[in-house]
mmCIF file of C-alpha atoms in Angstrom:
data_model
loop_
_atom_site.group_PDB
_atom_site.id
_atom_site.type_symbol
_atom_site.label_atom_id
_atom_site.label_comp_id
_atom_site.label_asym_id
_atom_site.label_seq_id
_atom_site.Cartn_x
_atom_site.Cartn_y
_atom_site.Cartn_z
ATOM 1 C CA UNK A 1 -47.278 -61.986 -55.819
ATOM 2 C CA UNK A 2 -49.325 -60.102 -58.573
ATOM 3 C CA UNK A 3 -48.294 -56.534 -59.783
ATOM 4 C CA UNK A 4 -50.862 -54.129 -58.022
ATOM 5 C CA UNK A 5 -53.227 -52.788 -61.001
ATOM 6 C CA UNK A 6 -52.478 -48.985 -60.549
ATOM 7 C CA UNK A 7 -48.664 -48.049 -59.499
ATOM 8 C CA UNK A 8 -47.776 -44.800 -58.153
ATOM 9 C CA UNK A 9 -44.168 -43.441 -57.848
ATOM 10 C CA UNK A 10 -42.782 -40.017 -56.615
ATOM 11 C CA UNK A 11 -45.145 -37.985 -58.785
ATOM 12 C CA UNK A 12 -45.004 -34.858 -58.494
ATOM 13 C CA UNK A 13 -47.621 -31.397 -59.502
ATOM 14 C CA UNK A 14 -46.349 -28.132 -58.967
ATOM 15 C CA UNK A 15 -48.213 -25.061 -60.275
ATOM 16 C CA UNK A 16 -46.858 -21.753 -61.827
ATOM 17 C CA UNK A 17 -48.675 -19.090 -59.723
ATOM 18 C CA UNK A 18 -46.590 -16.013 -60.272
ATOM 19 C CA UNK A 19 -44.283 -15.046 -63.074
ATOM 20 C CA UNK A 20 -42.106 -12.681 -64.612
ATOM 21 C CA UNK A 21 -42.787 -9.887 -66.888
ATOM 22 C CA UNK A 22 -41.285 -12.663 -70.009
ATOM 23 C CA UNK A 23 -43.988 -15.055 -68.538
ATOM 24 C CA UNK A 24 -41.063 -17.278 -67.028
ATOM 25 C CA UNK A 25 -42.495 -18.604 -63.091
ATOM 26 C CA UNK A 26 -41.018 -17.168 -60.549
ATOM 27 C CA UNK A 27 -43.276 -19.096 -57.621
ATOM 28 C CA UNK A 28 -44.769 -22.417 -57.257
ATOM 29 C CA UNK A 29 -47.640 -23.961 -55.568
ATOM 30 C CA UNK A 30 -47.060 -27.752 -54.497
ATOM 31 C CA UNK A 31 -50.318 -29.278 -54.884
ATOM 32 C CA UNK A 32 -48.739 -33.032 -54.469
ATOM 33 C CA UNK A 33 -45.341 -34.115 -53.605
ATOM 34 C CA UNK A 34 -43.478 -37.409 -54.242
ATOM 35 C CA UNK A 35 -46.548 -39.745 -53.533
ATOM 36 C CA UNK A 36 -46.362 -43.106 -53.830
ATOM 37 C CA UNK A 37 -49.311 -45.637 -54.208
ATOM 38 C CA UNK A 38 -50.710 -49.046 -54.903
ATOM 39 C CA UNK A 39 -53.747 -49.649 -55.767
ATOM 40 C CA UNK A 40 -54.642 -53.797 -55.859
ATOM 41 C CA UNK A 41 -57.137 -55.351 -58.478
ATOM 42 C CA UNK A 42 -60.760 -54.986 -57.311
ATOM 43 C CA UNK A 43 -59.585 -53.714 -53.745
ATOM 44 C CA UNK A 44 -60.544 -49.994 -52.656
ATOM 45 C CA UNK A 45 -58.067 -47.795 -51.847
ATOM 46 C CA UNK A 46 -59.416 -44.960 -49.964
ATOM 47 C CA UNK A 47 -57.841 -41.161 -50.119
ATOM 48 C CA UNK A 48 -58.260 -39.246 -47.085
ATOM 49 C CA UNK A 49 -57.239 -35.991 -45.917
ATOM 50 C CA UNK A 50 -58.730 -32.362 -45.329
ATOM 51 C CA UNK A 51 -60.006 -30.313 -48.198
ATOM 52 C CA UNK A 52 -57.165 -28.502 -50.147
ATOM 53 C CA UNK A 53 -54.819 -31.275 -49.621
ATOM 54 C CA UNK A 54 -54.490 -32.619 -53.040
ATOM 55 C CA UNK A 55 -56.516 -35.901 -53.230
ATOM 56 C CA UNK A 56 -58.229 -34.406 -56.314
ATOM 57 C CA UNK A 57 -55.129 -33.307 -57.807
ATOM 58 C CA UNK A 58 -53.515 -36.556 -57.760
ATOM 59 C CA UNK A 59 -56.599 -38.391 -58.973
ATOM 60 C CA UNK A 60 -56.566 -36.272 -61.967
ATOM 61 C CA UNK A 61 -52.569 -36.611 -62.365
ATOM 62 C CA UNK A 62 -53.001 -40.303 -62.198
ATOM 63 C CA UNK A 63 -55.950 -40.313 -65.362
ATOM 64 C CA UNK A 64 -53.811 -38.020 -67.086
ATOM 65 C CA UNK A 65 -56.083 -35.279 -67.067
ATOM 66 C CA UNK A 66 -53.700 -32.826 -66.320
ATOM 67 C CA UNK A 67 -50.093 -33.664 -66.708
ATOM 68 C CA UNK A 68 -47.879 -34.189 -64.127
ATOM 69 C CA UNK A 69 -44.616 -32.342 -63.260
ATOM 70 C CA UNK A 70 -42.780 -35.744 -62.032
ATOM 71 C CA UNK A 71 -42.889 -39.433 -61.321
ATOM 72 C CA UNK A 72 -44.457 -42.295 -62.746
ATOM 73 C CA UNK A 73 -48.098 -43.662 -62.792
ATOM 74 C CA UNK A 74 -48.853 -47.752 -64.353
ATOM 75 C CA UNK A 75 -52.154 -48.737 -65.013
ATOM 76 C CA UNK A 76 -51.264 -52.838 -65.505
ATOM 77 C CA UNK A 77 -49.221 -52.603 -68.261
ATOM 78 C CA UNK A 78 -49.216 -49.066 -69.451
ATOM 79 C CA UNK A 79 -46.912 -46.276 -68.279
ATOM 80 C CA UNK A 80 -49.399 -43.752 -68.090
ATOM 81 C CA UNK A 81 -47.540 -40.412 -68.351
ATOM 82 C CA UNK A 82 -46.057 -41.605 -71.436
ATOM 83 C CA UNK A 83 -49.130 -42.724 -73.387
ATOM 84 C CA UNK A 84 -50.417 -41.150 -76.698
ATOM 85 C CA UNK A 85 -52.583 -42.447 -79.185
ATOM 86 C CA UNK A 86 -54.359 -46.056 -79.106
ATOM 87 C CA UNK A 87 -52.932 -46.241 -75.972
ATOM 88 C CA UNK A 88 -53.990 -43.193 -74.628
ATOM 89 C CA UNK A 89 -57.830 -44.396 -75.492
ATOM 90 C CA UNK A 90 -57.894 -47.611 -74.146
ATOM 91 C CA UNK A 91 -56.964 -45.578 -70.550
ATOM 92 C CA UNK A 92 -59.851 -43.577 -70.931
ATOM 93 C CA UNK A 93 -61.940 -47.275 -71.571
ATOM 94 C CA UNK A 94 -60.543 -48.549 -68.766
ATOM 95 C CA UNK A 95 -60.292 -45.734 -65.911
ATOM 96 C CA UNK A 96 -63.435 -43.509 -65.347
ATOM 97 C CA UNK A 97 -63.583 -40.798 -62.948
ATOM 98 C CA UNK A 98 -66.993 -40.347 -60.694
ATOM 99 C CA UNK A 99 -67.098 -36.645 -59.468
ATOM 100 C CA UNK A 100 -68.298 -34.695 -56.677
ATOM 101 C CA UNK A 101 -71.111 -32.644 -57.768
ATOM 102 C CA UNK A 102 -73.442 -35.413 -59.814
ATOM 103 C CA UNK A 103 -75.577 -32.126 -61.242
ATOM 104 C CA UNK A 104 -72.246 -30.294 -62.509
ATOM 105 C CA UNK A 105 -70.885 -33.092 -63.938
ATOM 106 C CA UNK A 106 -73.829 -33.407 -66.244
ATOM 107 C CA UNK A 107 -74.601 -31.837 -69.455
ATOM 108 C CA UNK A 108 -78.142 -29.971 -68.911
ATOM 109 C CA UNK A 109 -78.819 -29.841 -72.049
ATOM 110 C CA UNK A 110 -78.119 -33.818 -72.700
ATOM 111 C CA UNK A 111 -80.968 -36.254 -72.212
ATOM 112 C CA UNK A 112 -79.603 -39.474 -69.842
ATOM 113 C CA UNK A 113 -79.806 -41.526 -72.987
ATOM 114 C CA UNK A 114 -76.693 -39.297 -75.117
ATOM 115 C CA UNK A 115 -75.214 -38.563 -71.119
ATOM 116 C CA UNK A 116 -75.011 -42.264 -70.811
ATOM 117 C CA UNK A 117 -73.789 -43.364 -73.927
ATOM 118 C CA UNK A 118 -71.445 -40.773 -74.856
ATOM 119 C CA UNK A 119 -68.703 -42.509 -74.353
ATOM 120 C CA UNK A 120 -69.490 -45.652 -76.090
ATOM 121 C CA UNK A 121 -69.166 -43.838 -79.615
ATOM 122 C CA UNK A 122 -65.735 -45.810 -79.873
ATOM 123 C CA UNK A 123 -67.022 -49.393 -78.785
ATOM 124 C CA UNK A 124 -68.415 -50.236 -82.422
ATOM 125 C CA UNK A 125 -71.810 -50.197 -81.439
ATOM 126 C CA UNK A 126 -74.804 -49.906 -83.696
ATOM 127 C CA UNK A 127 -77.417 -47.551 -82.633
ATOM 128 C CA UNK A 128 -79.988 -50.194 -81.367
ATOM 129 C CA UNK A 129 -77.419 -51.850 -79.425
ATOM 130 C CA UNK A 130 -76.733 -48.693 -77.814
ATOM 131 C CA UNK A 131 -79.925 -48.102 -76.819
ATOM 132 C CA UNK A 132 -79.992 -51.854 -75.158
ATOM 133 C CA UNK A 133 -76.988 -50.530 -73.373
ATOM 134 C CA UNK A 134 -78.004 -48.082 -71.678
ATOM 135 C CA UNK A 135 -81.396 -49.725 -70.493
ATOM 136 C CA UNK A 136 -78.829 -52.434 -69.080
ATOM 137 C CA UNK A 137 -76.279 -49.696 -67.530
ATOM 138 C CA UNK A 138 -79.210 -47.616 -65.807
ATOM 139 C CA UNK A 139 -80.693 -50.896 -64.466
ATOM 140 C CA UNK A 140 -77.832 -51.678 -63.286
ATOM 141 C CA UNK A 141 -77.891 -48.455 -61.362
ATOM 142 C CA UNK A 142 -81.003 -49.465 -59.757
ATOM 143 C CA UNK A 143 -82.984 -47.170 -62.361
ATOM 144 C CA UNK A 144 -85.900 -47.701 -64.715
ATOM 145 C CA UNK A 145 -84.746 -47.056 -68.205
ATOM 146 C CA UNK A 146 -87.801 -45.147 -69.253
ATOM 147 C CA UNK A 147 -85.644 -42.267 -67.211
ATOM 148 C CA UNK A 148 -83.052 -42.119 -70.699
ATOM 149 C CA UNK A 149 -85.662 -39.527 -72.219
ATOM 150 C CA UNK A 150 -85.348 -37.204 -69.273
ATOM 151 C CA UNK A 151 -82.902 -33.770 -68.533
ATOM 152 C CA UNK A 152 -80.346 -34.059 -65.413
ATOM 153 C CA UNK A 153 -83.094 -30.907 -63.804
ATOM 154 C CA UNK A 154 -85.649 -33.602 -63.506
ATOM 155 C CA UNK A 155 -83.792 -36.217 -60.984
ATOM 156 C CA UNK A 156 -82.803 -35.903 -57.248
ATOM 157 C CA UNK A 157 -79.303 -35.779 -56.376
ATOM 158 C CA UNK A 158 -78.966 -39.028 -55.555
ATOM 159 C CA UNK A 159 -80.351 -40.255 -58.880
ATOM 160 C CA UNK A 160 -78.221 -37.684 -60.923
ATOM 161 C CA UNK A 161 -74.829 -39.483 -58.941
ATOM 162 C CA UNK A 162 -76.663 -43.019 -60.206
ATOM 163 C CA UNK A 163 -76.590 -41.154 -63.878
ATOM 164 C CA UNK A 164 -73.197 -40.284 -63.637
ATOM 165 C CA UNK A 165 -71.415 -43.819 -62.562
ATOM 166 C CA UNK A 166 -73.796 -45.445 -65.294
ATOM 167 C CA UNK A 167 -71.617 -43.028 -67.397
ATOM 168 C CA UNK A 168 -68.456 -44.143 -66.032
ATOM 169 C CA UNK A 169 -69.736 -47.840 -66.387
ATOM 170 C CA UNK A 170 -70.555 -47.618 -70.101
ATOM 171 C CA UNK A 171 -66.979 -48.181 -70.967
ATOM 172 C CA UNK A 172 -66.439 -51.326 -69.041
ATOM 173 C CA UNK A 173 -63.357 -49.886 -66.780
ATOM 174 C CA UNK A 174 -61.151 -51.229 -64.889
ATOM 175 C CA UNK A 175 -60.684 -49.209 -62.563
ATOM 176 C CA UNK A 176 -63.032 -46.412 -61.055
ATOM 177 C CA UNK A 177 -61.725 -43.472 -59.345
ATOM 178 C CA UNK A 178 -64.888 -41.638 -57.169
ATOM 179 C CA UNK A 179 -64.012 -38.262 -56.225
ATOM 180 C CA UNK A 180 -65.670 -37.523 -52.962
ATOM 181 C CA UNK A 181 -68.848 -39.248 -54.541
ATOM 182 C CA UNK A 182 -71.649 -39.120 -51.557
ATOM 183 C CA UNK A 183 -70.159 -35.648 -50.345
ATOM 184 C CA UNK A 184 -73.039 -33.402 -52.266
ATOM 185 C CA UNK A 185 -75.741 -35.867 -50.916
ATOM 186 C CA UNK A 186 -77.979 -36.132 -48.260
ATOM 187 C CA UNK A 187 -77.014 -38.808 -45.631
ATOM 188 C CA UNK A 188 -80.271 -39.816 -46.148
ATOM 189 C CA UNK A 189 -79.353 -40.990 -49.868
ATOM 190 C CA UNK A 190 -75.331 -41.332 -48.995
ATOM 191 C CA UNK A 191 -75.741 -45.376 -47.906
ATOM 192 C CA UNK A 192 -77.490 -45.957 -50.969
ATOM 193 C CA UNK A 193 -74.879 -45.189 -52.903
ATOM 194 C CA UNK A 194 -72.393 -46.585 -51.265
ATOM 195 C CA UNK A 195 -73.998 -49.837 -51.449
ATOM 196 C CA UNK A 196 -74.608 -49.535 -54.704
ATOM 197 C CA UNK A 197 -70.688 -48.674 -55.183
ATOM 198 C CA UNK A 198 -70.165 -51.951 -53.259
ATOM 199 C CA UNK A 199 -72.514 -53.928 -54.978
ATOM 200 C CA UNK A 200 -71.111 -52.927 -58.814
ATOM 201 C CA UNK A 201 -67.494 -53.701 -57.605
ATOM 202 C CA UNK A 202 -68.698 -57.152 -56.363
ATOM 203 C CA UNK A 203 -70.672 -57.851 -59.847
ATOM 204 C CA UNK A 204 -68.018 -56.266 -62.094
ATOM 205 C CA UNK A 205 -64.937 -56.994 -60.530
ATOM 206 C CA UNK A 206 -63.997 -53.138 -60.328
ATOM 207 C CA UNK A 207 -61.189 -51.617 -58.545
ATOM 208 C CA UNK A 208 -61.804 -48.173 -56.653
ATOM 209 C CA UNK A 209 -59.881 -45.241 -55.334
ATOM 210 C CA UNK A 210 -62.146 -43.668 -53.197
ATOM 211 C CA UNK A 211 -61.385 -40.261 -52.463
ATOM 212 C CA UNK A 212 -63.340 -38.372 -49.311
ATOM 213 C CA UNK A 213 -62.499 -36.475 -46.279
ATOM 214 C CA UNK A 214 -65.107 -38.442 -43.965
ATOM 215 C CA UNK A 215 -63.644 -41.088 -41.841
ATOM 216 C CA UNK A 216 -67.169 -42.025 -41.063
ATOM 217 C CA UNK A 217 -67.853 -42.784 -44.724
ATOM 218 C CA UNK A 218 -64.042 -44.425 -46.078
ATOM 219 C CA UNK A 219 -64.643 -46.626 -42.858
ATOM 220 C CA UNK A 220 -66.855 -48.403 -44.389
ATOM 221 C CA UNK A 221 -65.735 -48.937 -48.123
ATOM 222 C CA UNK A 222 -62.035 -49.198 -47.665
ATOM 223 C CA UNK A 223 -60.131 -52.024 -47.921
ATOM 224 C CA UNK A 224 -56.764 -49.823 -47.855
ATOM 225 C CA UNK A 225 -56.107 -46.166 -46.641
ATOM 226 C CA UNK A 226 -53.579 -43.157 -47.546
ATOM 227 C CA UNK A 227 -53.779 -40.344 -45.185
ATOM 228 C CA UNK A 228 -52.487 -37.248 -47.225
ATOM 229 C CA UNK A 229 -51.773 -33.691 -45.792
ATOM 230 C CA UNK A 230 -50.925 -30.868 -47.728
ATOM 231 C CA UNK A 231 -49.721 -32.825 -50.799
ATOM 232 C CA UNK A 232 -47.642 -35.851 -49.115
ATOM 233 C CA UNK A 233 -49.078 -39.169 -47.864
ATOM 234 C CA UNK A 234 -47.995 -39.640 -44.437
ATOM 235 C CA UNK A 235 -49.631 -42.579 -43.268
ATOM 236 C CA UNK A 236 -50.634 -45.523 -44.959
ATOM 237 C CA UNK A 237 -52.377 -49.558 -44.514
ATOM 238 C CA UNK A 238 -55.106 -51.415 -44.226
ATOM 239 C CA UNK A 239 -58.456 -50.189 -42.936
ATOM 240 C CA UNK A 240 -58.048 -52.002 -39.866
ATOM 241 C CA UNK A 241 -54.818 -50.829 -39.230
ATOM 242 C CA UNK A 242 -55.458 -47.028 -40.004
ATOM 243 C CA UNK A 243 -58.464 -46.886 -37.951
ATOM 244 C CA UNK A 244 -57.605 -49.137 -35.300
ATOM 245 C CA UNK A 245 -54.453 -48.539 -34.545
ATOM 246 C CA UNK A 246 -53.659 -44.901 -36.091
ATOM 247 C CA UNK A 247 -50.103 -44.385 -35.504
ATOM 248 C CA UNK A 248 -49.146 -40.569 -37.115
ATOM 249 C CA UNK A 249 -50.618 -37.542 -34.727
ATOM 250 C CA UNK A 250 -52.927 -36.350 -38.151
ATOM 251 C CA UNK A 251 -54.467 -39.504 -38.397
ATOM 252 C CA UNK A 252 -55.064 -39.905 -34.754
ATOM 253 C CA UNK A 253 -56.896 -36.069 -35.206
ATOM 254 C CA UNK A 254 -58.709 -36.797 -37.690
ATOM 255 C CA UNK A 255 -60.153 -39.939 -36.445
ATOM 256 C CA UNK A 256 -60.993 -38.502 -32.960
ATOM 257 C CA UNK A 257 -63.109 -35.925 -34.958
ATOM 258 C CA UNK A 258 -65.766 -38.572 -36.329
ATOM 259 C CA UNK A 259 -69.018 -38.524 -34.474
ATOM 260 C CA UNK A 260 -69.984 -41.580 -32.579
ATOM 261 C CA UNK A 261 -73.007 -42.501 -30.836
ATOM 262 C CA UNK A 262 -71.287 -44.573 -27.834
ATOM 263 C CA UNK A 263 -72.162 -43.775 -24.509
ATOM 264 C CA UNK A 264 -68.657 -43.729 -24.040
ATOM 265 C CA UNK A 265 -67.969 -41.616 -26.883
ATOM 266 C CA UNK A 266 -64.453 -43.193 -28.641
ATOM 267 C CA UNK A 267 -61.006 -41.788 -28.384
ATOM 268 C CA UNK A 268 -60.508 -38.513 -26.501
ATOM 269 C CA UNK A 269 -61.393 -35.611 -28.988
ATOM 270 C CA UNK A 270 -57.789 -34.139 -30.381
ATOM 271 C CA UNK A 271 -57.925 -30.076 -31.201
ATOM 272 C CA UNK A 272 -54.818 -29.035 -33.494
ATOM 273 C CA UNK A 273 -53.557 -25.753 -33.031
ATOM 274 C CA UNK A 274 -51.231 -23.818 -35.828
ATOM 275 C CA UNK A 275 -52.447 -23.183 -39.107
ATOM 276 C CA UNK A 276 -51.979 -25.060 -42.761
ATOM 277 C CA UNK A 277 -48.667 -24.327 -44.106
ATOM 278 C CA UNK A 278 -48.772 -22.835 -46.989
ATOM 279 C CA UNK A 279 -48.271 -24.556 -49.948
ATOM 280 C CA UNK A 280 -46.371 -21.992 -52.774
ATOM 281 C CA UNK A 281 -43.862 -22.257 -49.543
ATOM 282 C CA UNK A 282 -44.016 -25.859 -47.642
ATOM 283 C CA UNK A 283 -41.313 -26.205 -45.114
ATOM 284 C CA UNK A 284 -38.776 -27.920 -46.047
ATOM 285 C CA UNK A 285 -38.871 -30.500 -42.922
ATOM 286 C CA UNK A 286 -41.811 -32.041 -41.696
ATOM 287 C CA UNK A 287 -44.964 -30.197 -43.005
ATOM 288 C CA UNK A 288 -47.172 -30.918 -39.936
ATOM 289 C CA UNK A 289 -44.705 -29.638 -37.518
ATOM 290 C CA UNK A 290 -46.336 -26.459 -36.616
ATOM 291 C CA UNK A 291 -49.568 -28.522 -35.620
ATOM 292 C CA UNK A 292 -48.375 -31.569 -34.414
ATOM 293 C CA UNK A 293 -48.458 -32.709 -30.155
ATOM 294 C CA UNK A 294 -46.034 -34.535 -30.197
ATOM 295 C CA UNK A 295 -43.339 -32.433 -32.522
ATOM 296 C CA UNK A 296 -39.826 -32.531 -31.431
ATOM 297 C CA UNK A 297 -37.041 -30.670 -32.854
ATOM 298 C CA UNK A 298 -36.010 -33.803 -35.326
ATOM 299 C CA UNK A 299 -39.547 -32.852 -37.148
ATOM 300 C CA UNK A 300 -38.209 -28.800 -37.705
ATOM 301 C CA UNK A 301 -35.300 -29.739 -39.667
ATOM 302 C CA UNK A 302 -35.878 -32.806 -41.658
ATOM 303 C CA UNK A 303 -38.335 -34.114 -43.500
ATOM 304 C CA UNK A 304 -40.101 -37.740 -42.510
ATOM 305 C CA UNK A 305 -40.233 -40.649 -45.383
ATOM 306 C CA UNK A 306 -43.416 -42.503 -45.337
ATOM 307 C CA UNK A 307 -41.544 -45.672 -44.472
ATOM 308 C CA UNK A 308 -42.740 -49.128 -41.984
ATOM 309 C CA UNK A 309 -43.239 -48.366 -38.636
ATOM 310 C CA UNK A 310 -41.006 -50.536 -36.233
ATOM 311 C CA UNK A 311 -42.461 -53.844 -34.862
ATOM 312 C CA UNK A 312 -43.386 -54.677 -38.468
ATOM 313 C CA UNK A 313 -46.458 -52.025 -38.344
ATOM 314 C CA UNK A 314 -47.991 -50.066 -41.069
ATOM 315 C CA UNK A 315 -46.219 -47.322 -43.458
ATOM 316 C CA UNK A 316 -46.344 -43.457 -42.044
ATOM 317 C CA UNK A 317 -44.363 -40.825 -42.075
ATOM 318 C CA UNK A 318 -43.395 -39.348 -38.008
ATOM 319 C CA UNK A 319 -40.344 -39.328 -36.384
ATOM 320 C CA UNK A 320 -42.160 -39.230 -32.797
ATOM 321 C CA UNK A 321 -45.287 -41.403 -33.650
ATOM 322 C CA UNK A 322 -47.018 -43.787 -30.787
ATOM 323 C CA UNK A 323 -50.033 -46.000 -30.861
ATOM 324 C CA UNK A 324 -53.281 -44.618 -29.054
ATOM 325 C CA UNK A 325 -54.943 -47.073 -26.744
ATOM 326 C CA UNK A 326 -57.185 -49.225 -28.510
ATOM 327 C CA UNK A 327 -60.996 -48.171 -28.704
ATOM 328 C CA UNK A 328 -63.218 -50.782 -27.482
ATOM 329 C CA UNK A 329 -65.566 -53.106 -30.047
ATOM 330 C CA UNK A 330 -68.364 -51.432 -28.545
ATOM 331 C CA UNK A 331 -66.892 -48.091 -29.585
ATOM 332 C CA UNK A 332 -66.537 -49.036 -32.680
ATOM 333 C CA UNK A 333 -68.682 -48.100 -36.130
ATOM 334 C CA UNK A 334 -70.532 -50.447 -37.300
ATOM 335 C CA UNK A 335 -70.520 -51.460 -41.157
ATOM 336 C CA UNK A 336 -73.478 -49.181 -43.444
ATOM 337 C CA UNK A 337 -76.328 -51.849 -43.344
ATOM 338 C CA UNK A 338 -77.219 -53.148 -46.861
ATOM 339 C CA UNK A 339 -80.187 -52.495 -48.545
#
């Protein structure tokens, strides 16, 4: 069986957030915790989890955008957290990030011709063959390339995100990591997108992590799922085994929460009670405990491995986990039509 093309082991972020008088920290924050990972070639792996739970964090641990404070990250052959020079570059060639806001992560004062090929400066490219590049990579957007003389201001938001992943395409990557990427957009323009995501992977062979906290949306992209809360992953498999058969109580709560226009409405709605722990001080034991149904005093004390389920079922990590009945076909969402 092939290596998967992105390997994640026990890394680890903590951040200083008070200190001594000397500067020496006296108090961490645990933004992610011992996560583990794989990510297959040209599969999408999608990131889930509520807002403030780290799924940034880690995607900018695992480009090496900020540096870690543990674990390892491989990208094919490269140990990541050790890279410098040469090999440090041909990351940044071959993982691109996508990010959230597509008019923040634009240079105003850039036309879409320098935004686009700013990053081809190292491919030994002469300046008309540039120029040919980026008529191909904002075609390939589903763009007209007369748009390369125009400012960010003068596009919709849907055709600013279309700027930014030509961006990300102008290096020919690997892999693509999209950072809540339809979240800023009207659902009007958010299947567009998405196709368009789909489409690229098919015609370039790309690999995705795909980071959101709609169920609605990763539904229909992923091909794989990791469930994160506050910093750990605690559930993890295929699409059709998170969403079909969710097995730890978070997943199960968060899935109940996606709209649904069946008659018969899906699975029961589930309301969690308890707040967030926080995270300078996570318990040392399970970290959902204080919110979970189905807690029991196992869950207080120690803390849960994300580890296979019995019965050969998926990865999660619940000491008092059980299956929800299954949701009819009927109930189910259907795919985002292509365009």
């Amino acid at each position: 069986m092939a290596e998967p093309l992105l390997q994640v082991r026990r890394l680890s972020k903590r951040f200083p957030v008070a200190h001594t008088v000397f500067g020496r920290p006296t108090s961490w924050l645990s933004a992610v915790d011992e996560v583990d990972l794989d990510v297959e070639a040209g599969q999408t792996m999608a990131l889930v989890g509520e807002s403030g739970c780290g799924k940034s964090t880690l995607a900018r641990l695992i480009l090496r955008l900020i540096p870690a404070s543990a674990g390892s990250v491989r990208f094919g052959e490269l140990d990541v957290l050790q890279a410098r020079g040469a090999a440090l570059r041909q990351l940044r060639h071959e993982a691109q990030i996508v990010f959230q806001d597509p008019f923040g992560s634009l240079v105003p004062r850039m036309k879409v011709r320098s935004i686009v090929a700013e990053g081809m400066a190292h491919l030994g490219l002469d300046s008309r063959r540039r120029r040919e590049r980026v008529a191909e990579l904002l075609e390939l957007v589903q763009l007209t390339p007369d748009v390369a003389n125009r400012f960010p201001h003068e596009f919709s938001g849907g055709q600013r995100q279309r700027i930014a992943i030509a961006r990300a395409l102008a290096v020919n990557p690997r892999l693509i990591i999209a950072d809540e990427p339809v979240s800023a957009l009207d659902v009007s323009v958010q299947s567009q997108i998405l196709n368009l995501l789909h489409d690229l992977q098919t015609q370039l062979s790309l690999t995705y992590l795909f980071i959101s906290h709609d169920m609605s949306v990763v539904r229909h992209v992923a091909d794989h799922v990791a469930v994160m809360y506050l910093g750990r992953i605690v559930e993890l498999g295929t699409a059709g085994e998170v969403f079909d058969n969710p097995l730890h109580p978070y997943t199960q709560a968060l899935l109940s929460s996606v709209p649904t226009l069946s008659r018969r409405g899906g699975r029961e709605r589930i309301v969690l009670g308890g707040d967030v722990p926080n995270a300078i001080d996570p318990p040392q034991a399970c970290r959902f405990a204080g919110r979970c149904p189905r807690v029991i005093e196992r869950c207080r004390v120690e803390l849960p491995l994300l580890e296979p389920a019995e019965h050969g079922r998926h990865p999660l990590a619940c000491f008092n986990y059980a299956a929800l009945p299954e949701v009819p076909d009927a109930d189910r969402a259907d795919r985002v039509p292509r365009n």
